[in-house]
Amino acid sequence: MKKITEARFFKEFCATADNMYRLGWDERNGGNISLMLEEADADEYVKGRKTERLIPLGFDARELAGKYFMVTGTGKYFKNVKAEPEINTGIFRISADGQNAELLWGYEDGGKFTSELPAHLMSHIQRLKVDPQNRVVMHTHPTNLLAMTYVHELDTDAFTHTLWQMSTECIVVFPDGVEVLPWMLCGTNEIGEATAEKMRSARAVVWALHGLYGAGRTLDEAFGLVETVEKASQVYMLTAGLPRVNTITDEQLKMLADAFGVKYREGILKV
């Protein structure tokens, strides 16, 4: 069986965590990533490994039974993932009854997956129903997006419209918009269920006064989604309170969507 640390998915996972820390999105142990492995990668690198230990999931994940995931660890700092992935990340299989993570590699200091795992897995379940190719969920604390939730109304349509207007690429990158949740206690099944419900209609979910959940088919796609939302939030924060001399109009946003062949979220543009 091939060495896990030589796998492309493994190297991309560690590089993504490192970039998220470098950009200031994931201070200390803030933020988490979950990657559902493709069958080919699971076959080549992890299937056949003995279960090191069982870690209770805290909710019923039978819909993902038999799936393999690489996930950041609870209390672990993103700045350390690249140097010591065997301690700061783990790879596990969801048990047949959906109650446990069967640890196959990692968490070598006796740790376990992020406390936000229920929210991740619930989001994976819902995104797979929308897009069977979805494999990534990442939670992060982008500075400008976080700041924006303090000064902008927390309405999904209004928040989406503002972000779309901040950069020409936004309606193309996230035509499904962003969903917005009010502040909720993190690390609970309740916020996981609320996030997963929002994931049925959008790949990006804003946790007000906390951060962002983003989903995608690849690590690059999910990262790029977060990156674009954060850039739009930065432009908003740099211009908030200043006279708006120019803007991208709804007609122009529609022109963009039509030109790039994307189906945008209904009810937001007044055209």
PDB file of C-alpha atoms in Angstrom:
ATOM      1  CA  MET A   1       0.000   0.000   0.000  1.00  0.00           C
ATOM      2  CA  LYS A   2       1.340   3.435  -0.942  1.00  0.00           C
ATOM      3  CA  LYS A   3       2.484   5.947   1.645  1.00  0.00           C
ATOM      4  CA  ILE A   4      -0.292   8.396   2.540  1.00  0.00           C
ATOM      5  CA  THR A   5       2.071  11.354   2.826  1.00  0.00           C
ATOM      6  CA  GLU A   6       3.000  10.935  -0.839  1.00  0.00           C
ATOM      7  CA  ALA A   7      -0.601  11.176  -2.071  1.00  0.00           C
ATOM      8  CA  ARG A   8      -1.576  14.214  -4.095  1.00  0.00           C
ATOM      9  CA  PHE A   9      -4.750  14.757  -2.061  1.00  0.00           C
ATOM     10  CA  PHE A  10      -2.671  14.736   1.131  1.00  0.00           C
ATOM     11  CA  LYS A  11      -0.198  17.324  -0.152  1.00  0.00           C
ATOM     12  CA  GLU A  12      -3.027  19.546  -1.439  1.00  0.00           C
ATOM     13  CA  PHE A  13      -4.843  19.304   1.901  1.00  0.00           C
ATOM     14  CA  CYS A  14      -1.754  20.391   3.852  1.00  0.00           C
ATOM     15  CA  ALA A  15      -0.955  23.179   1.379  1.00  0.00           C
ATOM     16  CA  THR A  16      -4.536  24.467   1.599  1.00  0.00           C
ATOM     17  CA  ALA A  17      -4.440  24.603   5.393  1.00  0.00           C
ATOM     18  CA  ASP A  18      -1.095  26.402   5.205  1.00  0.00           C
ATOM     19  CA  ASN A  19      -2.483  28.985   2.780  1.00  0.00           C
ATOM     20  CA  MET A  20      -5.565  29.553   4.917  1.00  0.00           C
ATOM     21  CA  TYR A  21      -3.317  30.306   7.877  1.00  0.00           C
ATOM     22  CA  ARG A  22      -0.989  32.490   5.777  1.00  0.00           C
ATOM     23  CA  LEU A  23      -3.923  34.614   4.609  1.00  0.00           C
ATOM     24  CA  GLY A  24      -5.066  35.193   8.191  1.00  0.00           C
ATOM     25  CA  TRP A  25      -8.301  33.255   7.787  1.00  0.00           C
ATOM     26  CA  ASP A  26      -7.541  30.689  10.484  1.00  0.00           C
ATOM     27  CA  GLU A  27      -5.894  32.063  13.577  1.00  0.00           C
ATOM     28  CA  ARG A  28      -4.852  29.712  16.384  1.00  0.00           C
ATOM     29  CA  ASN A  29      -7.127  26.660  16.081  1.00  0.00           C
ATOM     30  CA  GLY A  30      -9.886  28.574  14.314  1.00  0.00           C
ATOM     31  CA  GLY A  31     -11.270  26.849  11.236  1.00  0.00           C
ATOM     32  CA  ASN A  32     -11.420  23.294   9.927  1.00  0.00           C
ATOM     33  CA  ILE A  33     -11.345  21.331   6.666  1.00  0.00           C
ATOM     34  CA  SER A  34     -12.963  18.048   5.672  1.00  0.00           C
ATOM     35  CA  LEU A  35     -12.117  16.265   2.421  1.00  0.00           C
ATOM     36  CA  MET A  36     -14.063  13.204   1.271  1.00  0.00           C
ATOM     37  CA  LEU A  37     -11.590  10.992  -0.545  1.00  0.00           C
ATOM     38  CA  GLU A  38     -12.250   9.826  -4.075  1.00  0.00           C
ATOM     39  CA  GLU A  39     -12.630   6.062  -4.456  1.00  0.00           C
ATOM     40  CA  ALA A  40      -9.350   5.771  -6.370  1.00  0.00           C
ATOM     41  CA  ASP A  41      -7.437   7.535  -3.605  1.00  0.00           C
ATOM     42  CA  ALA A  42      -9.122   5.452  -0.928  1.00  0.00           C
ATOM     43  CA  ASP A  43      -8.266   2.258  -2.808  1.00  0.00           C
ATOM     44  CA  GLU A  44      -4.653   3.249  -3.322  1.00  0.00           C
ATOM     45  CA  TYR A  45      -3.764   4.731   0.039  1.00  0.00           C
ATOM     46  CA  VAL A  46      -6.129   3.801   2.881  1.00  0.00           C
ATOM     47  CA  LYS A  47      -8.331   0.775   2.222  1.00  0.00           C
ATOM     48  CA  GLY A  48      -6.985  -2.254   4.016  1.00  0.00           C
ATOM     49  CA  ARG A  49      -5.477  -0.282   6.877  1.00  0.00           C
ATOM     50  CA  LYS A  50      -6.426  -1.511  10.312  1.00  0.00           C
ATOM     51  CA  THR A  51      -8.645   0.658  12.486  1.00  0.00           C
ATOM     52  CA  GLU A  52      -6.514   2.369  15.119  1.00  0.00           C
ATOM     53  CA  ARG A  53      -9.483   3.335  17.273  1.00  0.00           C
ATOM     54  CA  LEU A  54     -13.142   4.289  17.129  1.00  0.00           C
ATOM     55  CA  ILE A  55     -14.134   7.896  17.733  1.00  0.00           C
ATOM     56  CA  PRO A  56     -17.864   8.572  18.367  1.00  0.00           C
ATOM     57  CA  LEU A  57     -19.322  11.044  15.873  1.00  0.00           C
ATOM     58  CA  GLY A  58     -22.072  12.413  18.081  1.00  0.00           C
ATOM     59  CA  PHE A  59     -24.796  12.042  15.452  1.00  0.00           C
ATOM     60  CA  ASP A  60     -26.126   9.543  12.930  1.00  0.00           C
ATOM     61  CA  ALA A  61     -24.026   9.680   9.753  1.00  0.00           C
ATOM     62  CA  ARG A  62     -25.311   6.500   8.103  1.00  0.00           C
ATOM     63  CA  GLU A  63     -25.838   8.360   4.834  1.00  0.00           C
ATOM     64  CA  LEU A  64     -22.036   8.567   4.609  1.00  0.00           C
ATOM     65  CA  ALA A  65     -21.304   5.019   5.831  1.00  0.00           C
ATOM     66  CA  GLY A  66     -18.148   3.605   4.258  1.00  0.00           C
ATOM     67  CA  LYS A  67     -16.906   7.000   3.048  1.00  0.00           C
ATOM     68  CA  TYR A  68     -13.337   8.075   3.788  1.00  0.00           C
ATOM     69  CA  PHE A  69     -12.464  11.548   5.068  1.00  0.00           C
ATOM     70  CA  MET A  70      -9.352  13.557   5.854  1.00  0.00           C
ATOM     71  CA  VAL A  71     -10.163  16.114   8.557  1.00  0.00           C
ATOM     72  CA  THR A  72      -8.262  18.651  10.663  1.00  0.00           C
ATOM     73  CA  GLY A  73      -8.054  17.905  14.380  1.00  0.00           C
ATOM     74  CA  THR A  74      -9.769  19.583  17.297  1.00  0.00           C
ATOM     75  CA  GLY A  75      -7.695  22.234  19.015  1.00  0.00           C
ATOM     76  CA  LYS A  76      -5.033  22.036  16.309  1.00  0.00           C
ATOM     77  CA  TYR A  77      -3.360  25.104  14.818  1.00  0.00           C
ATOM     78  CA  PHE A  78      -3.451  25.456  11.044  1.00  0.00           C
ATOM     79  CA  LYS A  79       0.107  26.794  11.118  1.00  0.00           C
ATOM     80  CA  ASN A  80       1.282  23.340  12.255  1.00  0.00           C
ATOM     81  CA  VAL A  81      -0.606  21.177   9.742  1.00  0.00           C
ATOM     82  CA  LYS A  82       2.067  21.190   7.051  1.00  0.00           C
ATOM     83  CA  ALA A  83       4.933  20.412   9.448  1.00  0.00           C
ATOM     84  CA  GLU A  84       3.168  17.745  11.537  1.00  0.00           C
ATOM     85  CA  PRO A  85       0.144  16.440   9.610  1.00  0.00           C
ATOM     86  CA  GLU A  86       0.199  13.111  11.491  1.00  0.00           C
ATOM     87  CA  ILE A  87      -0.715  14.988  14.687  1.00  0.00           C
ATOM     88  CA  ASN A  88      -2.899  17.776  13.324  1.00  0.00           C
ATOM     89  CA  THR A  89      -4.994  15.799  10.829  1.00  0.00           C
ATOM     90  CA  GLY A  90      -6.556  12.364  10.571  1.00  0.00           C
ATOM     91  CA  ILE A  91      -8.040  10.007   7.994  1.00  0.00           C
ATOM     92  CA  PHE A  92     -10.995   7.853   8.928  1.00  0.00           C
ATOM     93  CA  ARG A  93     -13.896   5.835   7.541  1.00  0.00           C
ATOM     94  CA  ILE A  94     -17.507   6.349   8.629  1.00  0.00           C
ATOM     95  CA  SER A  95     -18.677   3.126  10.295  1.00  0.00           C
ATOM     96  CA  ALA A  96     -21.493   1.047   8.813  1.00  0.00           C
ATOM     97  CA  ASP A  97     -23.906   2.131  11.552  1.00  0.00           C
ATOM     98  CA  GLY A  98     -22.953   5.792  11.088  1.00  0.00           C
ATOM     99  CA  GLN A  99     -22.087   6.249  14.744  1.00  0.00           C
ATOM    100  CA  ASN A 100     -18.290   6.244  14.696  1.00  0.00           C
ATOM    101  CA  ALA A 101     -15.221   7.393  12.826  1.00  0.00           C
ATOM    102  CA  GLU A 102     -12.902   4.437  12.268  1.00  0.00           C
ATOM    103  CA  LEU A 103      -9.492   6.103  12.554  1.00  0.00           C
ATOM    104  CA  LEU A 104      -7.032   4.740   9.991  1.00  0.00           C
ATOM    105  CA  TRP A 105      -4.252   7.334  10.144  1.00  0.00           C
ATOM    106  CA  GLY A 106      -3.310  10.455  12.101  1.00  0.00           C
ATOM    107  CA  TYR A 107      -4.318  12.126  15.389  1.00  0.00           C
ATOM    108  CA  GLU A 108      -1.205  10.453  16.752  1.00  0.00           C
ATOM    109  CA  ASP A 109      -1.203  12.410  20.010  1.00  0.00           C
ATOM    110  CA  GLY A 110      -4.530  10.833  20.978  1.00  0.00           C
ATOM    111  CA  GLY A 111      -6.602  13.686  19.592  1.00  0.00           C
ATOM    112  CA  LYS A 112      -9.621  13.537  17.329  1.00  0.00           C
ATOM    113  CA  PHE A 113     -11.425  15.383  14.559  1.00  0.00           C
ATOM    114  CA  THR A 114     -12.598  18.980  14.805  1.00  0.00           C
ATOM    115  CA  SER A 115     -15.530  19.713  17.106  1.00  0.00           C
ATOM    116  CA  GLU A 116     -17.294  21.091  14.017  1.00  0.00           C
ATOM    117  CA  LEU A 117     -17.320  17.664  12.332  1.00  0.00           C
ATOM    118  CA  PRO A 118     -21.105  17.188  12.715  1.00  0.00           C
ATOM    119  CA  ALA A 119     -21.649  20.461  10.814  1.00  0.00           C
ATOM    120  CA  HIS A 120     -19.186  19.293   8.162  1.00  0.00           C
ATOM    121  CA  LEU A 121     -20.719  15.867   7.671  1.00  0.00           C
ATOM    122  CA  MET A 122     -24.273  17.205   7.697  1.00  0.00           C
ATOM    123  CA  SER A 123     -23.206  19.696   5.029  1.00  0.00           C
ATOM    124  CA  HIS A 124     -21.541  16.930   3.000  1.00  0.00           C
ATOM    125  CA  ILE A 125     -24.787  14.949   3.111  1.00  0.00           C
ATOM    126  CA  GLN A 126     -26.832  17.863   1.793  1.00  0.00           C
ATOM    127  CA  ARG A 127     -24.313  18.991  -0.830  1.00  0.00           C
ATOM    128  CA  LEU A 128     -24.025  15.458  -2.221  1.00  0.00           C
ATOM    129  CA  LYS A 129     -27.779  15.508  -2.828  1.00  0.00           C
ATOM    130  CA  VAL A 130     -27.362  18.712  -4.845  1.00  0.00           C
ATOM    131  CA  ASP A 131     -24.015  17.845  -6.434  1.00  0.00           C
ATOM    132  CA  PRO A 132     -22.838  14.202  -6.273  1.00  0.00           C
ATOM    133  CA  GLN A 133     -19.299  15.389  -7.024  1.00  0.00           C
ATOM    134  CA  ASN A 134     -18.996  17.612  -3.953  1.00  0.00           C
ATOM    135  CA  ARG A 135     -16.104  16.486  -1.739  1.00  0.00           C
ATOM    136  CA  VAL A 136     -14.920  19.457   0.328  1.00  0.00           C
ATOM    137  CA  VAL A 137     -16.302  21.525   3.187  1.00  0.00           C
ATOM    138  CA  MET A 138     -14.159  24.178   4.837  1.00  0.00           C
ATOM    139  CA  HIS A 139     -14.887  26.502   7.737  1.00  0.00           C
ATOM    140  CA  THR A 140     -12.793  29.614   8.134  1.00  0.00           C
ATOM    141  CA  HIS A 141     -12.725  33.084   9.697  1.00  0.00           C
ATOM    142  CA  PRO A 142     -11.974  35.535   6.854  1.00  0.00           C
ATOM    143  CA  THR A 143     -11.292  38.917   8.443  1.00  0.00           C
ATOM    144  CA  ASN A 144     -13.275  41.182   6.147  1.00  0.00           C
ATOM    145  CA  LEU A 145     -16.259  38.844   5.863  1.00  0.00           C
ATOM    146  CA  LEU A 146     -16.354  38.663   9.651  1.00  0.00           C
ATOM    147  CA  ALA A 147     -16.204  42.455   9.909  1.00  0.00           C
ATOM    148  CA  MET A 148     -18.944  42.824   7.302  1.00  0.00           C
ATOM    149  CA  THR A 149     -21.370  40.806   9.444  1.00  0.00           C
ATOM    150  CA  TYR A 150     -21.097  43.505  12.121  1.00  0.00           C
ATOM    151  CA  VAL A 151     -22.153  46.369   9.864  1.00  0.00           C
ATOM    152  CA  HIS A 152     -24.360  44.846   7.150  1.00  0.00           C
ATOM    153  CA  GLU A 153     -27.907  43.609   7.580  1.00  0.00           C
ATOM    154  CA  LEU A 154     -27.975  39.842   8.015  1.00  0.00           C
ATOM    155  CA  ASP A 155     -30.403  39.128   5.231  1.00  0.00           C
ATOM    156  CA  THR A 156     -29.445  36.475   2.668  1.00  0.00           C
ATOM    157  CA  ASP A 157     -30.683  38.361  -0.406  1.00  0.00           C
ATOM    158  CA  ALA A 158     -29.298  41.727   0.675  1.00  0.00           C
ATOM    159  CA  PHE A 159     -25.942  40.249   1.706  1.00  0.00           C
ATOM    160  CA  THR A 160     -25.642  38.359  -1.578  1.00  0.00           C
ATOM    161  CA  HIS A 161     -26.563  41.419  -3.640  1.00  0.00           C
ATOM    162  CA  THR A 162     -23.951  43.532  -1.898  1.00  0.00           C
ATOM    163  CA  LEU A 163     -21.223  40.943  -2.477  1.00  0.00           C
ATOM    164  CA  TRP A 164     -22.160  40.520  -6.131  1.00  0.00           C
ATOM    165  CA  GLN A 165     -21.792  44.276  -6.620  1.00  0.00           C
ATOM    166  CA  MET A 166     -18.291  44.366  -5.112  1.00  0.00           C
ATOM    167  CA  SER A 167     -16.500  42.596  -7.958  1.00  0.00           C
ATOM    168  CA  THR A 168     -17.249  41.621 -11.537  1.00  0.00           C
ATOM    169  CA  GLU A 169     -16.368  37.951 -10.935  1.00  0.00           C
ATOM    170  CA  CYS A 170     -18.661  37.402  -7.931  1.00  0.00           C
ATOM    171  CA  ILE A 171     -21.923  36.501  -9.659  1.00  0.00           C
ATOM    172  CA  VAL A 172     -19.937  34.121 -11.873  1.00  0.00           C
ATOM    173  CA  VAL A 173     -18.061  32.419  -9.016  1.00  0.00           C
ATOM    174  CA  PHE A 174     -21.029  32.125  -6.658  1.00  0.00           C
ATOM    175  CA  PRO A 175     -24.222  32.612  -8.676  1.00  0.00           C
ATOM    176  CA  ASP A 176     -26.080  30.670  -5.972  1.00  0.00           C
ATOM    177  CA  GLY A 177     -25.250  33.535  -3.606  1.00  0.00           C
ATOM    178  CA  VAL A 178     -24.484  33.156   0.073  1.00  0.00           C
ATOM    179  CA  GLU A 179     -26.809  32.030   2.833  1.00  0.00           C
ATOM    180  CA  VAL A 180     -26.656  33.871   6.163  1.00  0.00           C
ATOM    181  CA  LEU A 181     -27.209  32.449   9.633  1.00  0.00           C
ATOM    182  CA  PRO A 182     -27.548  34.554  12.793  1.00  0.00           C
ATOM    183  CA  TRP A 183     -25.047  33.988  15.583  1.00  0.00           C
ATOM    184  CA  MET A 184     -25.403  30.483  17.023  1.00  0.00           C
ATOM    185  CA  LEU A 185     -23.366  28.441  19.481  1.00  0.00           C
ATOM    186  CA  CYS A 186     -20.615  26.698  17.534  1.00  0.00           C
ATOM    187  CA  GLY A 187     -19.664  23.034  17.858  1.00  0.00           C
ATOM    188  CA  THR A 188     -23.270  21.885  18.272  1.00  0.00           C
ATOM    189  CA  ASN A 189     -25.552  19.702  16.206  1.00  0.00           C
ATOM    190  CA  GLU A 190     -28.008  22.592  16.085  1.00  0.00           C
ATOM    191  CA  ILE A 191     -25.691  24.878  14.122  1.00  0.00           C
ATOM    192  CA  GLY A 192     -24.699  21.869  12.013  1.00  0.00           C
ATOM    193  CA  GLU A 193     -28.317  21.187  11.092  1.00  0.00           C
ATOM    194  CA  ALA A 194     -28.966  24.865  10.321  1.00  0.00           C
ATOM    195  CA  THR A 195     -25.851  25.074   8.143  1.00  0.00           C
ATOM    196  CA  ALA A 196     -26.685  21.874   6.282  1.00  0.00           C
ATOM    197  CA  GLU A 197     -30.184  23.153   5.546  1.00  0.00           C
ATOM    198  CA  LYS A 198     -28.682  26.317   4.030  1.00  0.00           C
ATOM    199  CA  MET A 199     -26.220  24.207   2.030  1.00  0.00           C
ATOM    200  CA  ARG A 200     -29.151  22.877   0.033  1.00  0.00           C
ATOM    201  CA  SER A 201     -29.376  26.205  -1.802  1.00  0.00           C
ATOM    202  CA  ALA A 202     -25.842  27.637  -1.665  1.00  0.00           C
ATOM    203  CA  ARG A 203     -22.218  26.514  -1.412  1.00  0.00           C
ATOM    204  CA  ALA A 204     -21.343  29.365   0.954  1.00  0.00           C
ATOM    205  CA  VAL A 205     -22.953  29.879   4.358  1.00  0.00           C
ATOM    206  CA  VAL A 206     -22.093  32.887   6.503  1.00  0.00           C
ATOM    207  CA  TRP A 207     -22.002  32.366  10.251  1.00  0.00           C
ATOM    208  CA  ALA A 208     -22.692  35.889  11.494  1.00  0.00           C
ATOM    209  CA  LEU A 209     -20.020  37.293  13.831  1.00  0.00           C
ATOM    210  CA  HIS A 210     -18.017  34.083  13.382  1.00  0.00           C
ATOM    211  CA  GLY A 211     -16.982  33.066   9.876  1.00  0.00           C
ATOM    212  CA  LEU A 212     -17.871  31.193   6.732  1.00  0.00           C
ATOM    213  CA  TYR A 213     -18.607  27.657   5.520  1.00  0.00           C
ATOM    214  CA  GLY A 214     -17.699  26.913   1.923  1.00  0.00           C
ATOM    215  CA  ALA A 215     -18.164  23.749  -0.138  1.00  0.00           C
ATOM    216  CA  GLY A 216     -16.811  22.513  -3.451  1.00  0.00           C
ATOM    217  CA  ARG A 217     -15.823  19.596  -5.654  1.00  0.00           C
ATOM    218  CA  THR A 218     -12.124  20.137  -4.974  1.00  0.00           C
ATOM    219  CA  LEU A 219      -9.954  21.856  -2.399  1.00  0.00           C
ATOM    220  CA  ASP A 220      -9.128  24.499  -4.995  1.00  0.00           C
ATOM    221  CA  GLU A 221     -12.772  25.160  -5.779  1.00  0.00           C
ATOM    222  CA  ALA A 222     -13.800  25.515  -2.136  1.00  0.00           C
ATOM    223  CA  PHE A 223     -10.742  27.661  -1.398  1.00  0.00           C
ATOM    224  CA  GLY A 224     -11.455  29.851  -4.428  1.00  0.00           C
ATOM    225  CA  LEU A 225     -15.040  30.323  -3.297  1.00  0.00           C
ATOM    226  CA  VAL A 226     -13.954  31.518   0.144  1.00  0.00           C
ATOM    227  CA  GLU A 227     -11.243  33.665  -1.422  1.00  0.00           C
ATOM    228  CA  THR A 228     -13.722  35.415  -3.716  1.00  0.00           C
ATOM    229  CA  VAL A 229     -16.280  36.029  -0.965  1.00  0.00           C
ATOM    230  CA  GLU A 230     -13.524  37.451   1.236  1.00  0.00           C
ATOM    231  CA  LYS A 231     -12.208  39.758  -1.513  1.00  0.00           C
ATOM    232  CA  ALA A 232     -15.734  41.097  -2.105  1.00  0.00           C
ATOM    233  CA  SER A 233     -16.133  41.630   1.646  1.00  0.00           C
ATOM    234  CA  GLN A 234     -12.826  43.510   1.715  1.00  0.00           C
ATOM    235  CA  VAL A 235     -13.936  45.840  -1.073  1.00  0.00           C
ATOM    236  CA  TYR A 236     -17.177  46.456   0.808  1.00  0.00           C
ATOM    237  CA  MET A 237     -15.378  47.257   4.061  1.00  0.00           C
ATOM    238  CA  LEU A 238     -12.952  49.594   2.270  1.00  0.00           C
ATOM    239  CA  THR A 239     -15.845  51.535   0.741  1.00  0.00           C
ATOM    240  CA  ALA A 240     -18.509  51.282   3.454  1.00  0.00           C
ATOM    241  CA  GLY A 241     -19.521  54.736   4.621  1.00  0.00           C
ATOM    242  CA  LEU A 242     -18.024  56.449   1.587  1.00  0.00           C
ATOM    243  CA  PRO A 243     -20.162  58.045  -1.146  1.00  0.00           C
ATOM    244  CA  ARG A 244     -20.988  55.427  -3.794  1.00  0.00           C
ATOM    245  CA  VAL A 245     -20.064  57.168  -7.047  1.00  0.00           C
ATOM    246  CA  ASN A 246     -20.002  54.014  -9.204  1.00  0.00           C
ATOM    247  CA  THR A 247     -21.518  50.575  -8.902  1.00  0.00           C
ATOM    248  CA  ILE A 248     -22.211  47.422 -10.897  1.00  0.00           C
ATOM    249  CA  THR A 249     -25.899  47.647 -11.744  1.00  0.00           C
ATOM    250  CA  ASP A 250     -28.385  44.801 -11.708  1.00  0.00           C
ATOM    251  CA  GLU A 251     -28.576  44.998 -15.489  1.00  0.00           C
ATOM    252  CA  GLN A 252     -24.810  44.585 -15.703  1.00  0.00           C
ATOM    253  CA  LEU A 253     -24.866  41.681 -13.261  1.00  0.00           C
ATOM    254  CA  LYS A 254     -27.437  39.972 -15.466  1.00  0.00           C
ATOM    255  CA  MET A 255     -25.251  40.641 -18.503  1.00  0.00           C
ATOM    256  CA  LEU A 256     -22.353  38.936 -16.716  1.00  0.00           C
ATOM    257  CA  ALA A 257     -24.416  35.903 -15.765  1.00  0.00           C
ATOM    258  CA  ASP A 258     -25.762  35.566 -19.296  1.00  0.00           C
ATOM    259  CA  ALA A 259     -22.321  35.976 -20.847  1.00  0.00           C
ATOM    260  CA  PHE A 260     -20.815  33.237 -18.650  1.00  0.00           C
ATOM    261  CA  GLY A 261     -23.848  30.972 -18.843  1.00  0.00           C
ATOM    262  CA  VAL A 262     -24.504  30.769 -15.099  1.00  0.00           C
ATOM    263  CA  LYS A 263     -27.901  30.451 -13.486  1.00  0.00           C
ATOM    264  CA  TYR A 264     -28.042  33.002 -10.710  1.00  0.00           C
ATOM    265  CA  ARG A 265     -30.158  32.975  -7.573  1.00  0.00           C
ATOM    266  CA  GLU A 266     -33.647  34.280  -8.290  1.00  0.00           C
ATOM    267  CA  GLY A 267     -35.266  37.201  -6.521  1.00  0.00           C
ATOM    268  CA  ILE A 268     -32.121  39.261  -5.943  1.00  0.00           C
ATOM    269  CA  LEU A 269     -31.673  41.227  -9.154  1.00  0.00           C
ATOM    270  CA  LYS A 270     -34.391  43.730  -9.959  1.00  0.00           C
ATOM    271  CA  VAL A 271     -34.385  43.305 -13.721  1.00  0.00           C
TER     272      VAL A 271
END
